C-alpha angles and dihedrals in degrees: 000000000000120000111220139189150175131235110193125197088170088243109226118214138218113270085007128092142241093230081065094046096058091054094042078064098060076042087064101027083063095043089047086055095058089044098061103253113166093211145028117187126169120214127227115234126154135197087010111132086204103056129059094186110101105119106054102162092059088045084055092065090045099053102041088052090057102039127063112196114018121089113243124215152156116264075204156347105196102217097201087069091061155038100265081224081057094056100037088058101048093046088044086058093044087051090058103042088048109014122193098013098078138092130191104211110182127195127194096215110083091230100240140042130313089253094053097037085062095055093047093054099034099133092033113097092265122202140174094236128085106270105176105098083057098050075043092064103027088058079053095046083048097052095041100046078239100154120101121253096258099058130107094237094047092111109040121103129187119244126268092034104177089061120081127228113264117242118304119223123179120218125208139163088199142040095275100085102036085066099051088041081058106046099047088041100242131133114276132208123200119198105228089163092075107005130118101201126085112268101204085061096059102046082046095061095037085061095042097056094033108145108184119231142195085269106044117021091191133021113277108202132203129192115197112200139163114248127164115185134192141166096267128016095245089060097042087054089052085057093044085061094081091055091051091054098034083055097051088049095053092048088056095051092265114124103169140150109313102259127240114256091250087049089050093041094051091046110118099236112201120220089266096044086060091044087056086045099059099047095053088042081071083065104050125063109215126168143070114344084258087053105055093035087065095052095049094046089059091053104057085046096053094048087031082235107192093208131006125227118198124204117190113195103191149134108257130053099208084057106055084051088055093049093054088042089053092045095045085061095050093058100039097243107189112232119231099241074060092057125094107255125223120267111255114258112255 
């Protein structure tokens, strides 16, 4: 079976507000609980009018609270927002209030602009260069008590210390990640839905190089990828048309409010903007919910993907939960009233 899974930006639409969107999110996390999703990660953005989600770690709380089955993760926590000791210790407190349901995915980009990206780490010790191997191995010197004895940070421990990290996935849109997921024997993620880079490539060479660790004896591969499903084509490409708008603004520096389907469908599109249109369209699935099962399904296959995470990025709320309901069906999702439950404690 199929694993599947949801990443959530807490998409903000015109004439609504972000305030809303965050709790539309706790509305699907639940939905996709009672569906049979395997994951729920929230994402980390800043200073973007379209996306509420910029404070997964406290999403996170507030997910797994009101959920029951699903995982719930970070998709992901952008470390060079934070003190890696910052990050050990809320996900360490997230692991003991919910263990076992939680997962610790880490990304190297900060998730918003320079300028912004300055003012989040201002009395951090800020540099030009690309940090974010050395926060990576300071939040594993951290976990493990690595540091030698005569270091400064010998004799710190991060609370609570009895409970162990969750597990750590590394999320990439490049090759870059999937190496170093590799090589320190963690999960790796790679975004399809924006990236550039093949993703076949990636999740190749993160199986390749796989060294298993104490934590994963054998790789673990998502693929992140954009779906939107309805109940015929035509009206899964109506709802698509938000996307395609939403994606020509973003390539010309406009990231508002996600637009309403009529809005995206009047917008006069130049020969350039359609262009934009139909190479990002390769890396969306739309249609029937036949349709886009057999486009995700060849992708897995193609990346040999061992679970699939959605992210539907579109106008209305009650549709997107539409589209995860739809695709839930297609690939037999079993919901959790359909799930052996526990035994109750003696």
């Amino acid at each position: 079976m199929t694993i599947l899974s949801i990443l959530d930006l807490s998409p903000v639409p015109a004439g609504g507000s972000a305030a809303q969107s965050l709790h539309n999110s706790i509305d699907l996390a639940r939905h996709a609980d009672s569906l049979g999703y395997h994951r729920y990660w929230l994402a980390e953005h800043h200073n973007l009018a379209n996306i509420a989600s910029s404070a997964p770690d406290l999403m996170i709380g507030q997910i797994a609270a009101a959920t029951r089955n699903m995982r719930i993760g970070s998709g992901g926590v952008m470390l060079p927002n934070h003190a890696p000791l910052t990050v050990a210790e809320r996900f360490k407190v997230l692991e003991a209030l919910f263990p076992g349901r939680i997962d610790l995915g880490l990304g190297r980009a900060p998730g918003t602009d320079h300028v912004t990206s300055l003012a989040l780490r201002r009395r951090q010790d800020v540099r030009d260069d690309d940090d974010f191997l050395e926060r990576f191995q300071e939040l594993l010197l951290l976990e493990n008590n690595g540091y030698p004895k005569d270091h400064p940070f010998s004799n710190v421990r991060a609370m609570p210390d009895d409970v162990a990290l969750p597990p750590i996935f590394l999320l990439g849109s490049s090759d870059y990640s999937a190496q170093l997921a590799a090589q320190i024997g963690a999960g790796f993620a790679f975004a399809h839905h924006f990236a550039s880079h093949d993703a076949r490539d990636a999740m190749r060479l993160y199986r390749d190089r796989f060294k298993p660790s104490q934590h994963l004896q054998k790789p673990h591969a998502i693929l992140g990828t954009a779906a939107v499903v309805a109940d015929t084509a035509e009206e899964a490409e109506r709802l698509a048309s938000t996307i395609d708008l939403n994606f020509v603004r973003r390539a010309k520096g406009v990231y508002a409010p996600l637009e309403s389907p009529e809005v995206a469908l009047a917008y006069d599109y130049s020969p350039i903007d359609r262009q934009r249109i139909a190479q990002n369209r390769e890396r969306l699935a739309v249609g029937d919910p036949a349709m886009v099962k057999a486009r995700l399904t060849q992708l897995a296959a193609e990346t040999r993907a061992d679970e699939i995470m959605v992210t539907t990025m579109i106008y209305d709320h009650g549709a997107r939960k539409r589209s995860y309901d739809l695709l839930a069906q297609a690939f037999s999702l079993i919901p959790s009233h359909a799930m052996p439950q526990p035994a109750a404690a003696c």
